[in-house]
CSV table of C-alpha atoms (C1' of nucleotides) in Angstrom, one decimal:
chain,number,residue,atom,x,y,z
A,1220,MET,CA,148.7,106.1,109.7
A,1221,GLY,CA,150.1,106.5,106.2
A,1222,ARG,CA,150.3,104.4,103.1
A,1223,ARG,CA,149.7,100.8,104.0
A,1224,SER,CA,151.2,98.0,102.0
A,1225,ASP,CA,148.8,95.4,103.1
A,1226,HIS,CA,145.9,96.8,101.1
A,1227,SER,CA,146.1,98.5,97.8
A,1228,ARG,CA,143.6,101.1,96.9
A,1229,LYS,CA,141.8,98.6,94.6
A,1230,GLU,CA,141.8,96.0,97.3
A,1231,LEU,CA,140.4,98.5,99.8
A,1232,ARG,CA,137.6,99.4,97.5
A,1233,GLU,CA,136.8,95.8,97.1
A,1234,MET,CA,136.8,95.2,100.9
A,1235,ILE,CA,134.4,98.1,101.3
A,1236,VAL,CA,132.1,96.9,98.6
A,1237,ALA,CA,132.1,93.3,99.9
A,1238,GLU,CA,131.4,94.3,103.5
A,1239,GLY,CA,128.9,97.0,102.4
A,1240,HIS,CA,127.1,94.5,100.3
A,1241,ARG,CA,126.9,92.1,103.2
A,1242,GLN,CA,125.6,94.9,105.3
A,1243,ILE,CA,122.9,96.1,102.9
A,1244,SER,CA,121.9,92.5,102.3
A,1245,GLU,CA,121.3,92.1,106.0
A,1246,VAL,CA,119.7,95.3,107.2
A,1247,GLY,CA,118.4,96.8,104.0
A,1248,PHE,CA,118.8,100.2,102.4
A,1249,ALA,CA,117.1,102.3,105.1
A,1250,ARG,CA,119.3,101.0,107.9
A,1251,PHE,CA,122.5,100.8,106.0
A,1252,SER,CA,125.4,102.8,107.5
A,1253,ALA,CA,128.7,103.7,106.1
A,1254,ARG,CA,130.1,104.0,109.6
A,1255,GLU,CA,129.2,100.5,110.4
A,1256,VAL,CA,131.0,99.2,107.3
A,1257,ALA,CA,134.1,101.2,108.3
A,1258,LYS,CA,134.0,99.7,111.8
A,1259,ARG,CA,133.6,96.1,110.5
A,1260,ILE,CA,136.6,96.3,108.1
A,1261,GLY,CA,138.7,98.1,110.7
A,1262,TYR,CA,139.0,101.4,109.0
A,1263,SER,CA,137.7,104.8,110.0
A,1264,ILE,CA,134.7,106.6,108.5
A,1265,GLY,CA,137.0,109.1,106.8
A,1266,THR,CA,138.6,106.4,104.7
A,1267,ILE,CA,135.3,105.4,103.2
A,1268,TYR,CA,134.6,108.9,102.1
A,1269,ASN,CA,138.1,109.2,100.7
A,1270,VAL,CA,137.5,106.2,98.5
A,1271,PHE,CA,133.9,106.8,97.5
A,1272,GLY,CA,133.5,110.5,97.9
A,1273,THR,CA,129.9,110.3,98.8
A,1274,HIS,CA,127.2,108.1,100.4
A,1275,ASP,CA,125.4,108.0,97.0
A,1276,GLN,CA,128.4,106.7,95.2
A,1277,LEU,CA,128.9,104.1,97.8
A,1278,ILE,CA,125.3,102.9,97.4
A,1279,LEU,CA,125.8,103.0,93.6
A,1280,ALA,CA,128.8,100.6,94.0
A,1281,LEU,CA,126.8,98.3,96.2
A,1282,ASN,CA,123.8,98.2,93.9
A,1283,GLY,CA,126.2,97.7,91.0
A,1284,ARG,CA,127.5,94.6,92.8
A,1285,THR,CA,123.9,93.4,93.2
A,1286,LEU,CA,123.3,93.8,89.5
A,1287,GLU,CA,126.5,91.8,88.6
A,1288,LEU,CA,125.5,89.0,90.9
A,1289,TRP,CA,122.0,89.0,89.5
A,1290,ARG,CA,123.1,88.8,85.9
A,1291,ALA,CA,125.6,86.0,86.7
A,1292,TYR,CA,122.8,84.1,88.5
A,1293,LEU,CA,120.5,84.4,85.5
A,1294,GLU,CA,123.1,83.2,83.0
A,1295,ARG,CA,124.1,80.3,85.2
A,1296,GLN,CA,120.5,79.2,85.7
A,1297,LEU,CA,119.7,79.3,82.0
A,1298,GLU,CA,122.8,77.6,80.6
A,1299,GLY,CA,122.0,74.3,79.1
A,1300,GLU,CA,118.3,74.7,79.7
A,1301,THR,CA,116.4,73.5,76.6
A,1302,HIS,CA,112.9,72.9,77.9
A,1303,ASP,CA,111.0,76.1,78.8
A,1304,ARG,CA,113.6,78.8,78.9
A,1305,LEU,CA,111.1,81.6,79.3
A,1306,LYS,CA,109.7,80.0,82.4
A,1307,ARG,CA,113.1,79.2,83.8
A,1308,ALA,CA,114.3,82.8,83.2
A,1309,ILE,CA,111.4,84.3,85.1
A,1310,GLU,CA,111.8,81.8,87.9
A,1311,ALA,CA,115.4,82.6,88.2
A,1312,TYR,CA,114.6,86.3,88.2
A,1313,PHE,CA,112.4,85.8,91.2
A,1314,GLU,CA,114.7,83.4,92.9
A,1315,PHE,CA,117.5,85.9,93.0
A,1316,ALA,CA,115.3,88.7,94.2
A,1317,VAL,CA,113.8,86.6,97.0
A,1318,SER,CA,117.2,85.2,98.2
A,1319,HIS,CA,118.7,88.7,98.1
A,1320,ARG,CA,115.6,90.6,99.0
A,1321,HIS,CA,117.2,93.6,100.8
A,1322,ALA,CA,120.0,94.0,98.2
A,1323,TRP,CA,117.5,93.7,95.4
A,1324,THR,CA,115.1,96.1,96.9
A,1325,ALA,CA,117.9,98.6,97.5
A,1326,VAL,CA,118.4,98.8,93.8
A,1327,TYR,CA,115.0,100.4,93.5
A,1328,ASP,CA,114.8,102.2,96.8
A,1329,PHE,CA,117.8,104.4,95.9
A,1330,HIS,CA,117.4,107.5,93.7
A,1331,LEU,CA,120.0,109.8,92.4
A,1332,PRO,CA,119.3,113.5,92.8
A,1333,GLU,CA,117.0,114.9,90.1
A,1334,GLY,CA,118.8,115.4,86.8
A,1335,VAL,CA,121.8,113.3,87.8
A,1336,GLN,CA,122.5,110.3,85.6
A,1337,ALA,CA,123.9,107.1,86.8
A,1338,PRO,CA,127.6,106.6,85.8
A,1339,ASP,CA,128.3,104.7,82.7
A,1340,ASP,CA,129.6,101.6,84.4
A,1341,TYR,CA,126.4,101.3,86.4
A,1342,GLN,CA,124.3,101.8,83.3
A,1343,GLY,CA,126.4,99.1,81.7
A,1344,LYS,CA,125.4,96.7,84.4
A,1345,VAL,CA,121.7,97.4,83.9
A,1346,MET,CA,122.2,97.1,80.2
A,1347,ALA,CA,123.9,93.7,80.6
A,1348,ILE,CA,120.8,92.3,82.2
A,1349,PHE,CA,118.7,93.9,79.6
A,1350,ASP,CA,120.8,92.4,76.8
A,1351,PHE,CA,120.4,89.0,78.4
A,1352,VAL,CA,116.6,89.4,78.3
A,1353,VAL,CA,116.7,90.6,74.7
A,1354,ALA,CA,118.5,87.5,73.6
A,1355,GLU,CA,116.1,85.3,75.5
A,1356,VAL,CA,113.0,87.1,74.1
A,1357,ALA,CA,114.4,86.9,70.5
A,1358,ARG,CA,114.8,83.2,71.0
A,1359,GLN,CA,111.1,82.8,71.9
A,1360,LEU,CA,109.8,84.9,69.0
A,1361,PRO,CA,109.0,83.5,65.6
A,1362,PRO,CA,111.5,84.7,63.0
A,1363,GLU,CA,109.2,87.3,61.4
A,1364,ARG,CA,108.9,89.1,64.8
A,1365,THR,CA,112.6,89.2,65.7
A,1366,GLY,CA,112.6,93.0,65.1
A,1367,GLU,CA,110.3,93.4,68.1
A,1368,ALA,CA,112.7,91.7,70.5
A,1369,ALA,CA,114.2,94.8,72.0
A,1370,ALA,CA,110.9,96.6,72.6
A,1371,LEU,CA,109.3,93.5,73.8
A,1372,ALA,CA,112.2,92.7,76.2
A,1373,ARG,CA,111.8,96.2,77.7
A,1374,SER,CA,108.2,95.6,78.3
A,1375,LEU,CA,108.5,92.1,79.6
A,1376,LEU,CA,111.3,93.2,81.9
A,1377,ALA,CA,109.0,95.9,83.3
A,1378,THR,CA,106.2,93.3,83.6
A,1379,VAL,CA,108.2,90.8,85.5
A,1380,HIS,CA,109.7,93.6,87.6
A,1381,GLY,CA,106.2,94.7,88.6
A,1382,HIS,CA,105.2,91.3,89.7
A,1383,CYS,CA,108.4,90.7,91.6
A,1384,HIS,CA,108.2,94.1,93.3
A,1385,PHE,CA,104.6,93.4,94.4
A,1386,ALA,CA,105.7,90.0,95.6
A,1387,LEU,CA,108.5,91.3,97.8
A,1388,SER,CA,106.8,94.4,99.1
A,1389,GLY,CA,103.9,92.3,100.4
A,1390,THR,CA,101.4,94.0,98.1
A,1391,PHE,CA,100.5,90.8,96.5
A,1392,GLU,CA,100.0,89.1,99.8
A,1393,TYR,CA,97.1,91.2,100.8
A,1394,LEU,CA,95.7,91.3,97.3
A,1395,GLY,CA,95.4,87.6,97.5
A,1396,GLU,CA,98.0,86.6,94.9
A,1397,THR,CA,99.6,83.3,95.8
A,1398,ASP,CA,101.5,82.6,92.6
A,1399,PRO,CA,103.3,85.8,91.4
A,1400,VAL,CA,105.7,83.8,89.2
A,1401,GLY,CA,102.8,82.1,87.5
A,1402,ALA,CA,101.1,85.4,86.9
A,1403,ALA,CA,104.2,87.0,85.5
A,1404,LEU,CA,104.8,84.0,83.2
A,1405,ALA,CA,101.2,84.1,82.0
A,1406,ARG,CA,101.7,87.8,81.0
A,1407,ALA,CA,105.0,86.9,79.2
A,1408,LYS,CA,103.4,84.1,77.3
A,1409,ASP,CA,100.5,86.4,76.3
A,1410,ALA,CA,103.0,88.8,74.8
A,1411,VAL,CA,105.3,86.3,73.2
A,1412,GLY,CA,102.8,83.8,71.9
A,1413,GLY,CA,99.7,85.9,71.8
A,1414,ARG,CA,98.0,87.2,68.7
A,1415,GLU,CA,98.1,90.9,67.7
A,1416,PRO,CA,96.1,93.1,69.9
A,1417,SER,CA,92.6,93.4,68.6
A,1418,ALA,CA,92.3,97.2,69.0
B,96,MET,CA,101.3,125.6,126.4
B,97,GLY,CA,98.4,123.4,127.2
B,98,ARG,CA,95.2,122.5,125.4
B,99,ARG,CA,94.5,124.8,122.5
B,100,SER,CA,91.0,125.5,121.4
B,101,ASP,CA,92.0,126.8,118.0
B,102,HIS,CA,92.9,123.2,116.8
B,103,SER,CA,91.3,120.0,117.8
B,104,ARG,CA,93.3,116.9,117.8
B,105,LYS,CA,91.7,115.9,114.6
B,106,GLU,CA,92.4,119.2,112.9
B,107,LEU,CA,96.0,119.1,114.0
B,108,ARG,CA,96.4,115.6,112.5
B,109,GLU,CA,94.9,116.9,109.3
B,110,MET,CA,97.3,119.9,109.3
B,111,ILE,CA,100.3,117.6,109.7
B,112,VAL,CA,99.2,115.3,107.0
B,113,ALA,CA,98.5,118.1,104.6
B,114,GLU,CA,101.8,119.9,105.2
B,115,GLY,CA,103.6,116.6,105.3
B,116,HIS,CA,102.2,115.5,102.0
B,117,ARG,CA,103.1,118.9,100.5
B,118,GLN,CA,106.7,118.3,101.8
B,119,ILE,CA,107.1,114.8,100.6
B,120,SER,CA,105.7,115.8,97.2
B,121,GLU,CA,108.3,118.5,96.9
B,122,VAL,CA,111.5,116.9,98.3
B,123,GLY,CA,110.7,113.2,98.1
B,124,PHE,CA,110.9,110.3,100.6
B,125,ALA,CA,114.6,110.5,101.3
B,126,ARG,CA,114.7,114.1,102.2
B,127,PHE,CA,111.5,114.3,104.1
B,128,SER,CA,111.8,115.6,107.6
B,129,ALA,CA,109.3,115.6,110.4
B,130,ARG,CA,111.1,118.5,112.0
B,131,GLU,CA,110.6,120.6,108.9
B,132,VAL,CA,106.9,119.8,108.9
B,133,ALA,CA,106.6,120.9,112.5
B,134,LYS,CA,108.4,124.1,111.8
B,135,ARG,CA,106.1,124.9,108.8
B,136,ILE,CA,102.9,124.5,110.7
B,137,GLY,CA,104.2,126.3,113.7
B,138,TYR,CA,104.4,123.4,116.1
B,139,SER,CA,107.4,121.8,117.8
B,140,ILE,CA,108.8,118.4,116.9
B,141,GLY,CA,107.5,116.8,120.0
B,142,THR,CA,103.9,117.5,119.0
B,143,ILE,CA,104.3,115.5,115.7
B,144,TYR,CA,105.5,112.5,117.7
B,145,ASN,CA,102.7,112.9,120.2
B,146,VAL,CA,100.2,112.7,117.4
B,147,PHE,CA,101.8,110.0,115.3
B,148,GLY,CA,104.0,108.2,117.7
B,149,THR,CA,106.6,107.3,115.1
B,150,HIS,CA,108.2,108.4,111.9
B,151,ASP,CA,107.0,105.3,110.2
B,152,GLN,CA,103.4,106.0,111.2
B,153,LEU,CA,103.6,109.5,109.9
B,154,ILE,CA,104.9,108.2,106.6
B,155,LEU,CA,102.1,105.7,106.5
B,156,ALA,CA,99.6,108.5,106.9
B,157,LEU,CA,101.2,110.5,104.1
B,158,ASN,CA,101.3,107.5,101.8
B,159,GLY,CA,97.7,106.8,102.7
B,160,ARG,CA,96.8,110.3,101.6
B,161,THR,CA,98.6,109.7,98.3
B,162,LEU,CA,96.6,106.5,97.7
B,163,GLU,CA,93.4,108.3,98.4
B,164,LEU,CA,94.2,111.1,95.9
B,165,TRP,CA,95.3,108.5,93.4
B,166,ARG,CA,92.1,106.5,93.5
B,167,ALA,CA,90.0,109.7,93.4
B,168,TYR,CA,91.9,110.7,90.3
B,169,LEU,CA,91.4,107.4,88.6
B,170,GLU,CA,87.7,107.4,89.2
B,171,ARG,CA,87.3,111.0,88.1
B,172,GLN,CA,89.1,110.3,84.9
B,173,LEU,CA,87.1,107.3,84.0
B,174,GLU,CA,83.7,108.5,84.8
B,175,GLY,CA,81.6,108.9,81.6
B,176,GLU,CA,84.4,107.4,79.5
B,177,THR,CA,82.8,105.0,77.0
B,178,HIS,CA,85.4,104.7,74.2
B,179,ASP,CA,88.5,102.8,75.3
B,180,ARG,CA,88.3,102.6,79.1
B,181,LEU,CA,91.3,100.3,79.5
B,182,LYS,CA,93.5,102.8,77.7
B,183,ARG,CA,92.1,105.7,79.6
B,184,ALA,CA,92.7,103.9,82.9
B,185,ILE,CA,96.3,103.2,82.2
B,186,GLU,CA,96.9,106.7,81.0
B,187,ALA,CA,95.3,108.1,84.1
B,188,TYR,CA,97.5,105.7,86.2
B,189,PHE,CA,100.6,107.2,84.7
B,190,GLU,CA,99.3,110.7,84.8
B,191,PHE,CA,98.9,110.6,88.5
B,192,ALA,CA,102.3,109.1,89.1
B,193,VAL,CA,104.0,111.6,86.9
B,194,SER,CA,102.3,114.6,88.3
B,195,HIS,CA,102.9,113.4,91.9
B,196,ARG,CA,106.2,111.6,91.2
B,197,HIS,CA,107.8,112.1,94.6
B,198,ALA,CA,104.6,111.2,96.6
B,199,TRP,CA,103.9,108.2,94.3
B,200,THR,CA,107.5,107.0,94.6
B,201,ALA,CA,107.4,107.3,98.4
B,202,VAL,CA,104.6,104.7,98.5
B,203,TYR,CA,107.1,102.2,97.2
B,204,ASP,CA,110.3,103.5,98.8
B,205,PHE,CA,108.9,103.0,102.3
B,206,HIS,CA,109.0,99.7,104.0
B,207,LEU,CA,107.6,98.6,107.3
B,208,PRO,CA,110.0,96.6,109.5
B,209,GLU,CA,110.0,92.9,108.7
B,210,GLY,CA,107.0,91.0,109.9
B,211,VAL,CA,105.0,94.2,110.6
B,212,GLN,CA,101.8,94.5,108.6
B,213,ALA,CA,100.4,97.8,107.4
B,214,PRO,CA,97.4,98.9,109.5
B,215,ASP,CA,93.9,98.0,108.3
B,216,ASP,CA,93.0,101.5,107.1
B,217,TYR,CA,96.1,101.6,105.0
B,218,GLN,CA,95.4,98.2,103.5
B,219,GLY,CA,91.9,99.4,102.8
B,220,LYS,CA,93.2,102.2,100.6
B,221,VAL,CA,95.3,99.9,98.6
B,222,MET,CA,92.3,97.6,98.3
B,223,ALA,CA,90.1,100.4,97.1
B,224,ILE,CA,92.4,101.0,94.1
B,225,PHE,CA,92.5,97.3,93.5
B,226,ASP,CA,88.7,97.0,93.5
B,227,PHE,CA,88.6,99.8,91.0
B,228,VAL,CA,90.9,97.9,88.7
B,229,VAL,CA,89.0,94.6,89.2
B,230,ALA,CA,85.7,96.3,88.1
B,231,GLU,CA,87.5,97.8,85.1
B,232,VAL,CA,89.0,94.5,84.1
B,233,ALA,CA,85.7,92.6,84.6
B,234,ARG,CA,84.1,95.1,82.2
B,235,GLN,CA,86.7,94.3,79.5
B,236,LEU,CA,86.4,90.6,79.7
B,237,PRO,CA,83.9,88.5,77.8
B,238,PRO,CA,81.2,87.1,80.1
B,239,GLU,CA,82.6,83.6,80.2
B,240,ARG,CA,85.9,84.9,81.7
B,241,THR,CA,84.5,87.1,84.4
B,242,GLY,CA,85.8,84.6,87.0
B,243,GLU,CA,89.3,85.6,86.0
B,244,ALA,CA,88.8,89.3,86.7
B,245,ALA,CA,90.4,89.4,90.2
B,246,ALA,CA,93.4,87.4,89.3
B,247,LEU,CA,93.9,89.2,86.1
B,248,ALA,CA,93.5,92.6,87.8
B,249,ARG,CA,96.3,91.7,90.2
B,250,SER,CA,98.5,90.8,87.4
B,251,LEU,CA,97.7,93.8,85.3
B,252,LEU,CA,98.1,96.1,88.2
B,253,ALA,CA,101.6,94.6,88.7
B,254,THR,CA,102.3,94.9,85.0
B,255,VAL,CA,101.3,98.6,84.8
B,256,HIS,CA,103.1,99.3,88.0
B,257,GLY,CA,106.3,97.8,86.6
B,258,HIS,CA,106.1,100.0,83.5
B,259,CYS,CA,105.3,103.1,85.6
B,260,HIS,CA,108.1,102.4,88.0
B,261,PHE,CA,110.6,102.0,85.2
B,262,ALA,CA,109.3,105.1,83.6
B,263,LEU,CA,109.7,107.2,86.7
B,264,SER,CA,113.0,105.8,87.9
B,265,GLY,CA,114.7,106.5,84.6
B,266,THR,CA,115.3,102.9,83.8
B,267,PHE,CA,113.2,103.0,80.7
B,268,GLU,CA,115.1,106.1,79.6
B,269,TYR,CA,118.4,104.4,79.1
B,270,LEU,CA,116.9,101.2,77.9
B,271,GLY,CA,115.5,103.2,75.0
B,272,GLU,CA,111.8,103.0,75.8
B,273,THR,CA,110.0,106.1,74.6
B,274,ASP,CA,106.4,105.0,75.1
B,275,PRO,CA,105.9,103.4,78.5
B,276,VAL,CA,102.2,103.9,78.4
B,277,GLY,CA,101.9,102.3,75.0
B,278,ALA,CA,103.9,99.3,76.1
B,279,ALA,CA,101.8,98.8,79.3
B,280,LEU,CA,98.7,99.1,77.2
B,281,ALA,CA,99.9,96.5,74.8
B,282,ARG,CA,100.6,94.0,77.6
B,283,ALA,CA,97.1,94.7,79.0
B,284,LYS,CA,95.5,94.1,75.7
B,285,ASP,CA,97.5,90.9,75.2
B,286,ALA,CA,96.1,89.7,78.5
B,287,VAL,CA,92.5,90.8,78.1
B,288,GLY,CA,92.0,90.2,74.5
B,289,GLY,CA,94.7,87.7,73.8
B,290,ARG,CA,94.1,84.0,73.1
B,291,GLU,CA,94.9,81.3,75.7
B,292,PRO,CA,98.6,80.8,76.2
B,293,SER,CA,99.9,78.2,73.8
B,294,ALA,CA,101.9,76.2,76.4
C,882,DT,C1',86.2,131.6,143.4
C,883,DT,C1',89.7,128.6,144.1
C,884,DA,C1',92.1,124.3,143.9
C,885,DA,C1',93.0,120.0,141.8
C,886,DA,C1',93.1,117.2,137.8
C,887,DT,C1',93.8,116.6,133.0
C,888,DA,C1',95.3,117.4,128.5
C,889,DA,C1',98.3,119.6,125.1
C,890,DT,C1',102.7,121.4,124.0
C,891,DT,C1',107.3,122.3,124.4
C,892,DA,C1',112.3,122.1,124.1
C,893,DG,C1',116.3,120.1,125.5
C,894,DA,C1',119.0,115.8,125.6
C,895,DC,C1',120.6,111.6,123.2
C,896,DA,C1',122.3,108.6,119.8
C,897,DT,C1',123.2,108.3,115.0
C,898,DC,C1',123.9,109.8,110.5
C,899,DG,C1',126.6,111.8,106.2
C,900,DT,C1',130.2,115.0,105.5
C,901,DT,C1',134.4,117.7,105.8
C,902,DC,C1',139.2,118.6,106.8
C,903,DA,C1',143.5,119.7,109.4
C,904,DA,C1',146.6,116.8,111.5
C,905,DT,C1',149.2,112.7,111.6
C,906,DT,C1',151.5,108.7,110.1
C,907,DA,C1',153.8,105.6,107.1
C,908,DA,C1',156.1,104.7,102.8
C,909,DC,C1',159.0,106.3,99.1
C,910,DC,C1',162.7,108.9,96.8
C,911,DA,C1',166.8,111.7,96.2
D,735,DT,C1',169.2,111.1,106.0
D,736,DG,C1',165.7,114.4,105.0
D,737,DG,C1',161.9,115.8,102.2
D,738,DT,C1',158.0,114.6,99.5
D,739,DT,C1',153.9,112.2,98.8
D,740,DA,C1',150.0,109.4,99.8
D,741,DA,C1',147.0,107.2,103.0
D,742,DT,C1',144.5,107.4,107.2
D,743,DT,C1',142.5,109.3,111.1
D,744,DG,C1',139.0,111.2,114.2
D,745,DA,C1',137.2,115.3,116.0
D,746,DA,C1',133.7,118.6,114.6
D,747,DC,C1',129.4,120.1,112.3
D,748,DG,C1',124.7,120.2,111.2
D,749,DA,C1',120.7,117.5,110.8
D,750,DT,C1',117.8,113.6,111.8
D,751,DG,C1',114.4,110.5,114.7
D,752,DT,C1',113.2,109.7,119.4
D,753,DC,C1',112.2,110.2,124.2
D,754,DT,C1',110.6,112.6,128.3
D,755,DA,C1',110.5,115.9,132.2
D,756,DA,C1',108.8,120.2,132.6
D,757,DT,C1',105.5,123.7,131.4
D,758,DT,C1',101.3,125.7,130.2
D,759,DA,C1',96.5,126.0,129.4
D,760,DT,C1',91.9,124.2,129.9
D,761,DT,C1',88.4,121.8,132.4
D,762,DT,C1',86.3,120.1,136.4
D,763,DA,C1',85.3,119.9,141.3
D,764,DA,C1',85.0,121.6,145.8
DNA sequence: TTAAATAATTAGACATCGTTCAATTAACCA
DNA sequence: TGGTTAATTGAACGATGTCTAATTATTTAA
């Protein structure tokens, strides 16, 4: 066939991302197949590659979608919260990961070839989540420590990520950890409310 | 051919694991190929599958090898250290991951099918690293907190893992973190030497 | 010594995957 | 109407994991 009026290029891209995200959410990164996505939206495999160029770029688009949904979820869950925002933020972090476990895991299972950087719009989506965390951390810190917010946010993001990763991968399960969220929260409180390191 | 006297079954298994580990260390999890391993050790693809049964079980064996090497490295680096063992432990953790980045990453990129547990000997290797960390954490804690050692070790392992994962994946790079080890160490000191959480 | 049983190894066949690209089809424009 | 352009296709390619019938070598038994 030729040019089709029923779907613009932009709409087609969106169809692929939507169906692809559904796919990767169901079967996970390892079993994800571009061909299957094509079949389900009624296009051929060639079209996928015309639109995205490469399997890697398709994955990048799907993971980007996950990041968008994740940030939106975090912001939605925190708005209006006045009680214990740090706790709520960490809980929401885990909630999203658990309820989108395959999509969330895919973000970390995928690796660009060595030396290749993620495109700017993808980096921007990571940054958006980071900015959210920075703002939240700054809020928790006493005024004299506001300068630490960015550095502390990076470290706390990594801390919570580690706990979440261990929770979803099953590592925590056979290490005997039954409350990953609680553990992550304890580390966060240590850092935000703790004294200066003794050494 | 038939039974070969030059390599017992056990030796063959070891050859495959050795070459497989070399492979996965070089090209990473995504590009690892059992066929390539077979070719390099001069056996056919069928033999690999006779010995390991499945691609997943082969990967499990390779990741198990990585865990063994990792624990051995940690213990070697800590023996005789009297100054700042916590710092040295975290440094060694990162050192191994950086110098075996593909093999280390493969441990976390691989996932068993849902509901399938890792075999006991694999779990044992994870546990061995965990036990090492527990002992180290117990050493750092004041006597009255020894009971917390296991729980704290789980949480610190996750914390350091998160920092290491972000460091190797490049996430820290574009978040502007230049000292992942220092950040991880700061969190560890917060937890070990910090006061009780205020809330 | 020879024959039967056993164990190890092979390589071809299969389905699926990402990727490429010449051919085809539909829409647009002059 | 005819020509240009853009979208779409699907066959072809090489590579992968997986399975299995056939083959080969070794050991055991007669």
